[in-house]
Short mmCIF file of N, CA, C and O in Angstrom, two decimals:
data_model
loop_
_atom_site.label_atom_id
_atom_site.label_comp_id
_atom_site.label_asym_id
_atom_site.label_seq_id
_atom_site.Cartn_x
_atom_site.Cartn_y
_atom_site.Cartn_z
N MET A 17 0.84 -1.19 0.00
CA MET A 17 0.00 0.00 0.00
C MET A 17 0.88 1.24 0.00
O MET A 17 1.87 1.33 0.70
N ASP A 18 0.50 2.22 -0.79
CA ASP A 18 1.23 3.48 -0.88
C ASP A 18 0.80 4.38 0.27
O ASP A 18 -0.38 4.64 0.47
N ASP A 19 1.77 4.87 1.05
CA ASP A 19 1.46 5.71 2.21
C ASP A 19 0.87 7.06 1.83
O ASP A 19 0.33 7.76 2.68
N ASN A 20 0.99 7.46 0.58
CA ASN A 20 0.48 8.75 0.14
C ASN A 20 -0.87 8.65 -0.55
O ASN A 20 -1.31 9.58 -1.19
N LYS A 21 -1.51 7.51 -0.43
CA LYS A 21 -2.84 7.30 -1.02
C LYS A 21 -3.81 6.87 0.06
O LYS A 21 -3.43 6.29 1.06
N LEU A 22 -5.07 7.19 -0.16
CA LEU A 22 -6.10 6.67 0.73
C LEU A 22 -7.36 6.40 -0.06
O LEU A 22 -7.56 6.93 -1.14
N THR A 23 -8.16 5.51 0.47
CA THR A 23 -9.43 5.17 -0.13
C THR A 23 -10.52 5.83 0.70
O THR A 23 -10.53 5.71 1.92
N ILE A 24 -11.42 6.53 0.02
CA ILE A 24 -12.48 7.28 0.69
C ILE A 24 -13.82 6.82 0.12
O ILE A 24 -13.94 6.57 -1.09
N ILE A 25 -14.82 6.75 0.97
CA ILE A 25 -16.18 6.52 0.48
C ILE A 25 -16.77 7.89 0.18
O ILE A 25 -16.92 8.73 1.07
N TYR A 26 -17.03 8.15 -1.09
CA TYR A 26 -17.51 9.46 -1.55
C TYR A 26 -18.76 9.24 -2.39
O TYR A 26 -18.70 8.53 -3.39
N ASP A 27 -19.86 9.82 -1.98
CA ASP A 27 -21.14 9.61 -2.66
C ASP A 27 -21.45 8.13 -2.84
O ASP A 27 -21.92 7.69 -3.88
N GLY A 28 -21.15 7.34 -1.80
CA GLY A 28 -21.48 5.92 -1.82
C GLY A 28 -20.52 5.05 -2.60
O GLY A 28 -20.73 3.84 -2.72
N GLU A 29 -19.45 5.62 -3.16
CA GLU A 29 -18.48 4.85 -3.93
C GLU A 29 -17.10 4.98 -3.31
O GLU A 29 -16.75 6.01 -2.74
N GLU A 30 -16.30 3.92 -3.45
CA GLU A 30 -14.90 3.98 -3.03
C GLU A 30 -14.11 4.73 -4.09
O GLU A 30 -14.17 4.38 -5.27
N VAL A 31 -13.38 5.76 -3.67
CA VAL A 31 -12.53 6.50 -4.60
C VAL A 31 -11.14 6.64 -3.98
O VAL A 31 -10.98 6.67 -2.77
N MET A 32 -10.15 6.71 -4.85
CA MET A 32 -8.77 6.88 -4.41
C MET A 32 -8.44 8.36 -4.35
O MET A 32 -8.94 9.16 -5.15
N ALA A 33 -7.58 8.70 -3.39
CA ALA A 33 -7.13 10.09 -3.25
C ALA A 33 -5.64 10.08 -2.93
O ALA A 33 -5.13 9.15 -2.32
N ASP A 34 -4.98 11.13 -3.39
CA ASP A 34 -3.56 11.33 -3.10
C ASP A 34 -3.45 12.33 -1.96
O ASP A 34 -4.02 13.42 -2.03
N ILE A 35 -2.70 11.97 -0.92
CA ILE A 35 -2.49 12.88 0.19
C ILE A 35 -1.50 13.95 -0.25
O ILE A 35 -0.39 13.64 -0.67
N LEU A 36 -1.92 15.21 -0.18
CA LEU A 36 -1.04 16.31 -0.53
C LEU A 36 -0.14 16.67 0.65
O LEU A 36 1.06 16.83 0.51
N PHE A 37 -0.76 16.82 1.82
CA PHE A 37 0.01 17.08 3.04
C PHE A 37 -0.87 16.86 4.26
O PHE A 37 -2.09 16.76 4.15
N THR A 38 -0.22 16.78 5.41
CA THR A 38 -0.92 16.70 6.68
C THR A 38 -0.51 17.90 7.52
O THR A 38 0.54 18.51 7.28
N HIS A 39 -1.34 18.25 8.49
CA HIS A 39 -1.05 19.41 9.33
C HIS A 39 -1.67 19.22 10.71
O HIS A 39 -2.83 18.83 10.82
N TYR A 40 -0.86 19.48 11.74
CA TYR A 40 -1.38 19.50 13.10
C TYR A 40 -1.52 20.95 13.51
O TYR A 40 -0.58 21.73 13.42
N SER A 41 -2.71 21.34 13.98
CA SER A 41 -2.96 22.70 14.43
C SER A 41 -2.95 22.73 15.95
O SER A 41 -3.76 22.04 16.59
N GLU A 42 -2.04 23.50 16.52
CA GLU A 42 -2.02 23.67 17.97
C GLU A 42 -3.26 24.42 18.45
O GLU A 42 -3.74 24.19 19.56
N GLN A 43 -3.78 25.31 17.59
CA GLN A 43 -4.96 26.09 17.95
C GLN A 43 -6.19 25.20 18.14
O GLN A 43 -6.92 25.33 19.11
N THR A 44 -6.42 24.28 17.21
CA THR A 44 -7.59 23.41 17.29
C THR A 44 -7.28 22.07 17.95
O THR A 44 -8.19 21.31 18.27
N GLU A 45 -5.98 21.78 18.07
CA GLU A 45 -5.51 20.49 18.58
C GLU A 45 -6.04 19.33 17.76
O GLU A 45 -6.44 18.28 18.29
N LYS A 46 -6.04 19.52 16.43
CA LYS A 46 -6.52 18.49 15.50
C LYS A 46 -5.46 18.23 14.44
O LYS A 46 -4.68 19.12 14.08
N ASN A 47 -5.49 17.01 13.91
CA ASN A 47 -4.66 16.61 12.77
C ASN A 47 -5.53 16.67 11.52
O ASN A 47 -6.63 16.10 11.50
N TYR A 48 -5.03 17.33 10.49
CA TYR A 48 -5.77 17.46 9.23
C TYR A 48 -5.02 16.73 8.12
O TYR A 48 -3.79 16.67 8.12
N VAL A 49 -5.78 16.20 7.18
CA VAL A 49 -5.23 15.58 5.98
C VAL A 49 -5.85 16.30 4.80
O VAL A 49 -7.08 16.39 4.69
N VAL A 50 -5.01 16.85 3.93
CA VAL A 50 -5.48 17.53 2.72
C VAL A 50 -5.15 16.59 1.56
O VAL A 50 -4.01 16.13 1.43
N PHE A 51 -6.14 16.31 0.73
CA PHE A 51 -5.97 15.31 -0.32
C PHE A 51 -6.65 15.75 -1.60
O PHE A 51 -7.53 16.61 -1.61
N GLN A 52 -6.22 15.12 -2.70
CA GLN A 52 -6.81 15.37 -4.02
C GLN A 52 -7.30 14.04 -4.56
O GLN A 52 -6.58 13.04 -4.53
N PHE A 53 -8.53 14.04 -5.04
CA PHE A 53 -9.09 12.83 -5.63
C PHE A 53 -8.28 12.47 -6.87
O PHE A 53 -7.96 13.33 -7.69
N SER A 54 -7.92 11.20 -6.99
CA SER A 54 -7.04 10.74 -8.07
C SER A 54 -7.65 10.91 -9.45
O SER A 54 -6.92 11.13 -10.42
N ASP A 55 -8.96 10.84 -9.56
CA ASP A 55 -9.60 10.88 -10.88
C ASP A 55 -10.14 12.25 -11.27
O ASP A 55 -10.80 12.39 -12.29
N ARG A 56 -9.86 13.28 -10.46
CA ARG A 56 -10.31 14.64 -10.80
C ARG A 56 -9.46 15.66 -10.04
O ARG A 56 -8.68 15.30 -9.17
N ASP A 57 -9.63 16.92 -10.36
CA ASP A 57 -8.81 17.98 -9.77
C ASP A 57 -9.33 18.45 -8.42
O ASP A 57 -8.76 19.36 -7.84
N GLU A 58 -10.38 17.85 -7.91
CA GLU A 58 -10.99 18.29 -6.66
C GLU A 58 -10.09 18.00 -5.47
O GLU A 58 -9.56 16.91 -5.31
N VAL A 59 -9.89 19.03 -4.63
CA VAL A 59 -9.10 18.91 -3.41
C VAL A 59 -10.05 19.05 -2.23
O VAL A 59 -10.97 19.86 -2.25
N SER A 60 -9.81 18.26 -1.19
CA SER A 60 -10.64 18.34 0.01
C SER A 60 -9.75 18.07 1.22
O SER A 60 -8.54 17.91 1.09
N ALA A 61 -10.38 18.05 2.39
CA ALA A 61 -9.64 17.83 3.62
C ALA A 61 -10.54 17.14 4.63
O ALA A 61 -11.77 17.17 4.51
N ALA A 62 -9.91 16.55 5.63
CA ALA A 62 -10.63 15.89 6.71
C ALA A 62 -9.79 15.98 7.97
O ALA A 62 -8.58 16.23 7.92
N VAL A 63 -10.45 15.78 9.09
CA VAL A 63 -9.76 15.70 10.37
C VAL A 63 -9.46 14.24 10.62
O VAL A 63 -10.34 13.38 10.50
N PHE A 64 -8.20 13.93 10.96
CA PHE A 64 -7.82 12.57 11.29
C PHE A 64 -7.84 12.43 12.80
O PHE A 64 -7.15 13.17 13.51
N VAL A 65 -8.63 11.47 13.29
CA VAL A 65 -8.73 11.21 14.72
C VAL A 65 -8.05 9.87 14.99
O VAL A 65 -8.50 8.83 14.50
N GLU A 66 -6.96 9.93 15.73
CA GLU A 66 -6.21 8.71 16.03
C GLU A 66 -6.84 8.00 17.22
O GLU A 66 -7.20 8.62 18.21
N THR A 67 -6.97 6.68 17.09
CA THR A 67 -7.53 5.88 18.17
C THR A 67 -6.41 5.33 19.04
O THR A 67 -5.22 5.44 18.70
N GLU A 68 -6.77 4.71 20.15
CA GLU A 68 -5.78 4.20 21.11
C GLU A 68 -4.87 3.14 20.51
O GLU A 68 -3.72 3.01 20.92
N ASN A 69 -5.35 2.39 19.54
CA ASN A 69 -4.53 1.32 18.96
C ASN A 69 -3.63 1.81 17.83
O ASN A 69 -3.03 1.02 17.14
N GLY A 70 -3.53 3.13 17.66
CA GLY A 70 -2.65 3.70 16.65
C GLY A 70 -3.27 3.83 15.28
O GLY A 70 -2.64 4.34 14.37
N GLU A 71 -4.48 3.34 15.13
CA GLU A 71 -5.18 3.51 13.87
C GLU A 71 -6.02 4.77 13.99
O GLU A 71 -5.79 5.59 14.86
N GLY A 72 -7.00 4.95 13.14
CA GLY A 72 -7.81 6.14 13.25
C GLY A 72 -8.93 6.18 12.23
O GLY A 72 -9.13 5.24 11.47
N TYR A 73 -9.61 7.31 12.22
CA TYR A 73 -10.72 7.51 11.30
C TYR A 73 -10.79 8.99 10.96
O TYR A 73 -10.15 9.83 11.59
N PHE A 74 -11.58 9.31 9.93
CA PHE A 74 -11.72 10.69 9.48
C PHE A 74 -13.05 11.27 9.93
O PHE A 74 -14.06 10.57 10.00
N GLU A 75 -13.01 12.56 10.24
CA GLU A 75 -14.22 13.33 10.52
C GLU A 75 -14.23 14.53 9.58
O GLU A 75 -13.18 14.97 9.10
N ASP A 76 -15.41 15.08 9.37
CA ASP A 76 -15.53 16.27 8.54
C ASP A 76 -14.92 17.48 9.23
O ASP A 76 -14.95 17.59 10.45
N VAL A 77 -14.37 18.38 8.44
CA VAL A 77 -13.92 19.67 8.94
C VAL A 77 -15.18 20.44 9.32
O VAL A 77 -16.13 20.51 8.53
N GLN A 78 -15.20 21.03 10.52
CA GLN A 78 -16.44 21.57 11.07
C GLN A 78 -16.68 23.06 10.85
O GLN A 78 -17.81 23.49 10.69
N THR A 79 -15.64 23.88 10.89
CA THR A 79 -15.88 25.33 10.93
C THR A 79 -15.29 26.04 9.73
O THR A 79 -14.36 25.55 9.08
N ASP A 80 -15.82 27.22 9.46
CA ASP A 80 -15.29 28.06 8.38
C ASP A 80 -13.85 28.46 8.69
O ASP A 80 -13.02 28.56 7.78
N GLU A 81 -13.53 28.67 9.96
CA GLU A 81 -12.17 29.05 10.34
C GLU A 81 -11.18 27.94 10.00
O GLU A 81 -10.07 28.21 9.53
N GLU A 82 -11.59 26.69 10.22
CA GLU A 82 -10.72 25.57 9.88
C GLU A 82 -10.50 25.51 8.36
O GLU A 82 -9.38 25.32 7.89
N TRP A 83 -11.60 25.67 7.59
CA TRP A 83 -11.48 25.66 6.13
C TRP A 83 -10.59 26.78 5.64
O TRP A 83 -9.78 26.60 4.73
N GLU A 84 -10.70 27.98 6.24
CA GLU A 84 -9.86 29.10 5.85
C GLU A 84 -8.39 28.81 6.12
O GLU A 84 -7.51 29.10 5.29
N MET A 85 -8.09 28.23 7.29
CA MET A 85 -6.73 27.86 7.63
C MET A 85 -6.19 26.85 6.62
O MET A 85 -5.07 26.99 6.11
N LEU A 86 -6.99 25.83 6.31
CA LEU A 86 -6.56 24.79 5.38
C LEU A 86 -6.39 25.35 3.98
O LEU A 86 -5.46 24.97 3.24
N ASP A 87 -7.25 26.27 3.58
CA ASP A 87 -7.13 26.89 2.26
C ASP A 87 -5.83 27.69 2.17
O ASP A 87 -5.12 27.61 1.16
N GLU A 88 -5.49 28.41 3.22
CA GLU A 88 -4.23 29.17 3.23
C GLU A 88 -3.03 28.23 3.15
O GLU A 88 -2.09 28.48 2.39
N LEU A 89 -3.08 27.15 3.91
CA LEU A 89 -2.00 26.16 3.85
C LEU A 89 -1.89 25.54 2.45
O LEU A 89 -0.79 25.34 1.94
N LEU A 90 -3.04 25.27 1.83
CA LEU A 90 -3.05 24.70 0.48
C LEU A 90 -2.44 25.68 -0.51
O LEU A 90 -1.64 25.28 -1.36
N GLN A 91 -2.81 26.94 -0.40
CA GLN A 91 -2.25 27.94 -1.32
C GLN A 91 -0.74 28.03 -1.16
O GLN A 91 -0.01 28.13 -2.14
N ASN A 92 -0.27 27.99 0.09
CA ASN A 92 1.18 27.99 0.34
C ASN A 92 1.83 26.74 -0.24
O ASN A 92 2.90 26.80 -0.84
N TYR A 93 1.18 25.60 -0.05
CA TYR A 93 1.69 24.34 -0.57
C TYR A 93 1.78 24.39 -2.10
O TYR A 93 2.80 24.05 -2.68
N LEU A 94 0.72 24.84 -2.73
CA LEU A 94 0.70 24.91 -4.19
C LEU A 94 1.70 25.94 -4.70
O LEU A 94 2.35 25.73 -5.72
N GLY A 95 1.85 27.04 -3.98
CA GLY A 95 2.83 28.05 -4.36
C GLY A 95 4.24 27.52 -4.25
O GLY A 95 5.07 27.72 -5.14
N ASP A 96 4.55 26.79 -3.16
CA ASP A 96 5.87 26.20 -2.99
C ASP A 96 6.12 25.16 -4.07
O ASP A 96 7.20 25.08 -4.62
N ASP A 97 5.10 24.37 -4.37
CA ASP A 97 5.22 23.34 -5.39
C ASP A 97 5.48 23.99 -6.75
O ASP A 97 6.32 23.55 -7.51
N GLN A 98 4.76 25.07 -7.04
CA GLN A 98 4.94 25.78 -8.30
C GLN A 98 6.33 26.41 -8.35
O GLN A 98 6.99 26.39 -9.37
N ASP A 99 6.80 26.98 -7.22
CA ASP A 99 8.14 27.56 -7.16
C ASP A 99 9.19 26.49 -7.45
O ASP A 99 10.16 26.75 -8.16
N ASP A 100 9.01 25.28 -6.90
CA ASP A 100 9.94 24.19 -7.16
C ASP A 100 9.96 23.82 -8.64
O ASP A 100 11.01 23.60 -9.23
N GLU A 101 8.77 23.78 -9.26
CA GLU A 101 8.69 23.47 -10.68
C GLU A 101 9.36 24.56 -11.51
O GLU A 101 10.08 24.28 -12.46
N ASP A 102 9.12 25.83 -11.16
CA ASP A 102 9.73 26.95 -11.88
C ASP A 102 11.24 26.89 -11.77
O ASP A 102 11.96 27.12 -12.74
N ALA A 103 11.75 26.59 -10.57
CA ALA A 103 13.20 26.50 -10.36
C ALA A 103 13.77 25.38 -11.21
O ALA A 103 14.84 25.52 -11.82
N GLN A 104 13.09 24.24 -11.26
CA GLN A 104 13.56 23.12 -12.07
C GLN A 104 13.54 23.49 -13.55
O GLN A 104 14.47 23.19 -14.28
N ASP A 105 12.48 24.19 -14.01
CA ASP A 105 12.41 24.63 -15.40
C ASP A 105 13.57 25.56 -15.73
O ASP A 105 14.18 25.47 -16.79
N ASP A 106 13.89 26.49 -14.80
CA ASP A 106 14.99 27.42 -15.01
C ASP A 106 16.31 26.66 -15.11
O ASP A 106 17.16 26.99 -15.94
N GLU A 107 16.51 25.65 -14.25
CA GLU A 107 17.71 24.83 -14.30
C GLU A 107 17.82 24.10 -15.63
O GLU A 107 18.87 24.06 -16.25
N ASP A 108 16.69 23.53 -16.08
CA ASP A 108 16.68 22.80 -17.34
C ASP A 108 17.04 23.70 -18.50
O ASP A 108 17.79 23.32 -19.39
N GLU A 109 16.52 24.93 -18.49
CA GLU A 109 16.80 25.88 -19.57
C GLU A 109 18.26 26.29 -19.56
O GLU A 109 18.88 26.41 -20.61
N SER A 110 18.85 26.49 -18.37
CA SER A 110 20.26 26.90 -18.31
C SER A 110 21.17 25.75 -18.71
O SER A 110 22.27 25.97 -19.23
N ASP A 111 20.74 24.52 -18.49
CA ASP A 111 21.52 23.35 -18.91
C ASP A 111 21.59 23.24 -20.42
O ASP A 111 22.55 22.73 -20.98
N GLU A 112 20.54 23.76 -21.09
CA GLU A 112 20.49 23.66 -22.55
C GLU A 112 21.41 24.66 -23.20
O GLU A 112 21.80 24.51 -24.35
N ASP A 113 21.77 25.72 -22.51
CA ASP A 113 22.61 26.79 -23.10
C ASP A 113 24.02 26.37 -23.33
O ASP A 113 24.68 25.61 -22.91
#
């Protein structure tokens, strides 16, 4: 099993998702998982609740404040990812010279 993938029941069907990143918020004292569905561009998030046996389950994100925090983190993540791609493109172009 790939540690960066998860299976989610979405609209009554099992769908695969790629984990983009995880985040622990000291403010809410919750662990979040931000993921993208493998078969579409849709990104979502959930709260991961760890159980005593080290496993866990997902709960819905509850508040607008949590969604705003996660959206800001996602924008930073996507910006960093884009910056990495731009830097690699610049390196590739300079290698061609």
